[in-house]
mmCIF file of C-alpha atoms in Angstrom:
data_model
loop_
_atom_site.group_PDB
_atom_site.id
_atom_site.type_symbol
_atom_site.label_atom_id
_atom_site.label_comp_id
_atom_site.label_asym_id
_atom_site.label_seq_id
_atom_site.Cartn_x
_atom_site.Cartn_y
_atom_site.Cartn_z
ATOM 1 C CA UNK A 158 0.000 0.000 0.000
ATOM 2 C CA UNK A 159 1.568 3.416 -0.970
ATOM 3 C CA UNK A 160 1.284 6.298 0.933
ATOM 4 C CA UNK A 161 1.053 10.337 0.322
ATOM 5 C CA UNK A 162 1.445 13.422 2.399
ATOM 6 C CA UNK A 163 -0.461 16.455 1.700
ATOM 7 C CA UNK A 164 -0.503 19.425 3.869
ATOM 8 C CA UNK A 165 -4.675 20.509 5.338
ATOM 9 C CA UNK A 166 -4.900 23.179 2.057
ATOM 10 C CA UNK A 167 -3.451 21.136 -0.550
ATOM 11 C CA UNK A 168 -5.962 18.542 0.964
ATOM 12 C CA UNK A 169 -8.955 20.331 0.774
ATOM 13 C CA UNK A 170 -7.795 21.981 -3.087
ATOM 14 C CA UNK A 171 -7.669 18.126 -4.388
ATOM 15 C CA UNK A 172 -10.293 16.338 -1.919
ATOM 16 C CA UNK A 173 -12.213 14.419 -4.106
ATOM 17 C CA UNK A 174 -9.074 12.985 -5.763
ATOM 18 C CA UNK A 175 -7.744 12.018 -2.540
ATOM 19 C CA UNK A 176 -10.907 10.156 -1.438
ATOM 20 C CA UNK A 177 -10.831 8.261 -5.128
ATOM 21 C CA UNK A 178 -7.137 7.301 -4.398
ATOM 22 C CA UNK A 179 -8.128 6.273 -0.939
ATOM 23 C CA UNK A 180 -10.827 4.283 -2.072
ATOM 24 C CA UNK A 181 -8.962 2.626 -4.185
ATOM 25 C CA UNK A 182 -6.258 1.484 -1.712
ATOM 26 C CA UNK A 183 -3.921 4.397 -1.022
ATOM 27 C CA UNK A 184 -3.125 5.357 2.310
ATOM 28 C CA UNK A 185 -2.972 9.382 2.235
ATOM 29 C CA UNK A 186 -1.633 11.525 5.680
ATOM 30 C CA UNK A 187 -2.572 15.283 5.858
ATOM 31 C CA UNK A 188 -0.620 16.909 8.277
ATOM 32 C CA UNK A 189 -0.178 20.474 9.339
ATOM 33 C CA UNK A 190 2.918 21.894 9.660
ATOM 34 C CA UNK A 191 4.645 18.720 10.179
ATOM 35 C CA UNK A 192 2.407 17.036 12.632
ATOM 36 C CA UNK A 193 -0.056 14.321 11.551
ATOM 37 C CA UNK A 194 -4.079 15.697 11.654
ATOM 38 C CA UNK A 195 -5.879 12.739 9.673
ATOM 39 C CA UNK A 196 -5.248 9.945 7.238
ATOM 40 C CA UNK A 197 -7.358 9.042 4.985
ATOM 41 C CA UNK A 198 -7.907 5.249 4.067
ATOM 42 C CA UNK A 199 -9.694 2.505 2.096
ATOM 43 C CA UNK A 200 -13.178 1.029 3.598
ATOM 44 C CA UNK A 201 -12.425 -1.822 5.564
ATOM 45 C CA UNK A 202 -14.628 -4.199 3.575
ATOM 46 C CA UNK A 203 -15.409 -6.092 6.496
ATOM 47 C CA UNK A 204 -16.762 -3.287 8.231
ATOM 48 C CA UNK A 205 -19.401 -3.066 5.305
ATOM 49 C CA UNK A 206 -22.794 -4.226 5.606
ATOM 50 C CA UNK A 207 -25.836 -4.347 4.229
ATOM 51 C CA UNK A 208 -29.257 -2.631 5.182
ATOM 52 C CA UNK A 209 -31.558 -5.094 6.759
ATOM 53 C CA UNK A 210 -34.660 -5.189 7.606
ATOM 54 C CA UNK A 211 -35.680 -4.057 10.952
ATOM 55 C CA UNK A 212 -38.087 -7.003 11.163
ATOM 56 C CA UNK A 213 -35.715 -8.743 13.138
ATOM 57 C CA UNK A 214 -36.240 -6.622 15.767
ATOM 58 C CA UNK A 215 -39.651 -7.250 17.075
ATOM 59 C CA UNK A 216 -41.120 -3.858 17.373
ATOM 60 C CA UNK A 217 -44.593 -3.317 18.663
ATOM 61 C CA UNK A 218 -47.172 -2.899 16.480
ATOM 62 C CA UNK A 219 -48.688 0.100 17.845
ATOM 63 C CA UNK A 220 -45.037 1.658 18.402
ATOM 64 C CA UNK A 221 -46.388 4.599 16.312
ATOM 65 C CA UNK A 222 -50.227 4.860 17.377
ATOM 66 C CA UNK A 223 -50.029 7.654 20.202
ATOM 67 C CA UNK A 224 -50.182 11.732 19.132
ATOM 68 C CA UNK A 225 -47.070 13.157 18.788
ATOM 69 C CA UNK A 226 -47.330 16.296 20.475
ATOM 70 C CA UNK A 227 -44.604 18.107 18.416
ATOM 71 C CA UNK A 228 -46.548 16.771 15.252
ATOM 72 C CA UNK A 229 -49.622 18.029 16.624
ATOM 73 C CA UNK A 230 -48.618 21.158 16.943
ATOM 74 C CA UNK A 231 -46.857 21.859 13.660
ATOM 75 C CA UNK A 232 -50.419 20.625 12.083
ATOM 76 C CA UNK A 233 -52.477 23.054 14.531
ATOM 77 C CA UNK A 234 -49.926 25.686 12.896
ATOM 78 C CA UNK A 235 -48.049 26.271 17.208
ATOM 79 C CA UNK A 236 -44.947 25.291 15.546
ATOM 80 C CA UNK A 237 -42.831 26.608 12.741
ATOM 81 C CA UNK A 238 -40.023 24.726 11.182
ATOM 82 C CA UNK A 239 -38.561 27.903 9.745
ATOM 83 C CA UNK A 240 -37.705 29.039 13.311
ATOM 84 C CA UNK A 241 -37.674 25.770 15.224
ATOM 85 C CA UNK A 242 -39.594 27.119 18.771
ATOM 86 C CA UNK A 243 -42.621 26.848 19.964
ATOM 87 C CA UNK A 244 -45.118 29.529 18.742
ATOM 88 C CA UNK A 245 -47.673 28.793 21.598
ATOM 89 C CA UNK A 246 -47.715 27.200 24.800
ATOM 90 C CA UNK A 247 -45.823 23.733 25.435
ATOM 91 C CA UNK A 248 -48.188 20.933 25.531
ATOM 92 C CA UNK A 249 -47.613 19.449 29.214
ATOM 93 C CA UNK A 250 -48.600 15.552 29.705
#
């Protein structure tokens, strides 16, 4: 496996290249100054893995039956996603 140095700007200038040349096997170090700040490297194929199904897992059926009070409110217009707060009062339980 070769291996590259780049410095943090040069890095950034060519960063798609480097993650193509990491993906394909090379090792790269980016450093700054002299001292070591990452290294890029190829995926791991074993740590991989497909999506599966969350079947597996057993999950209630009525896992999402109860009112979502944050829902509720962005549908009774108490909530705007363009700020993120509250608009009206908090809904206490």
């Amino acid at each position: 496996m070769s291996g590259a140095s780049y410095k943090v700007s040069e890095a950034r200038a060519h960063f798609s290249e480097l993650l193509e040349r990491a993906r394909e096997g090379e090792e790269i170090l980016i450093t700054k100054g002299k001292e070591p700040q990452a290294r890029l490297m190829p995926p791991d194929a074993s740590a991989r893995r497909e999506a599966a199904p969350l079947k597996h897992l057993k999950l209630p059926e009525d896992l999402f039956d109860d009112e979502d009070p944050e829902q509720a409110a962005i549908e009774a217009g108490d909530y705007t996603d363009e700020v993120g707060i509250w608009v009206g009062k908090p809904q206490t339980e």
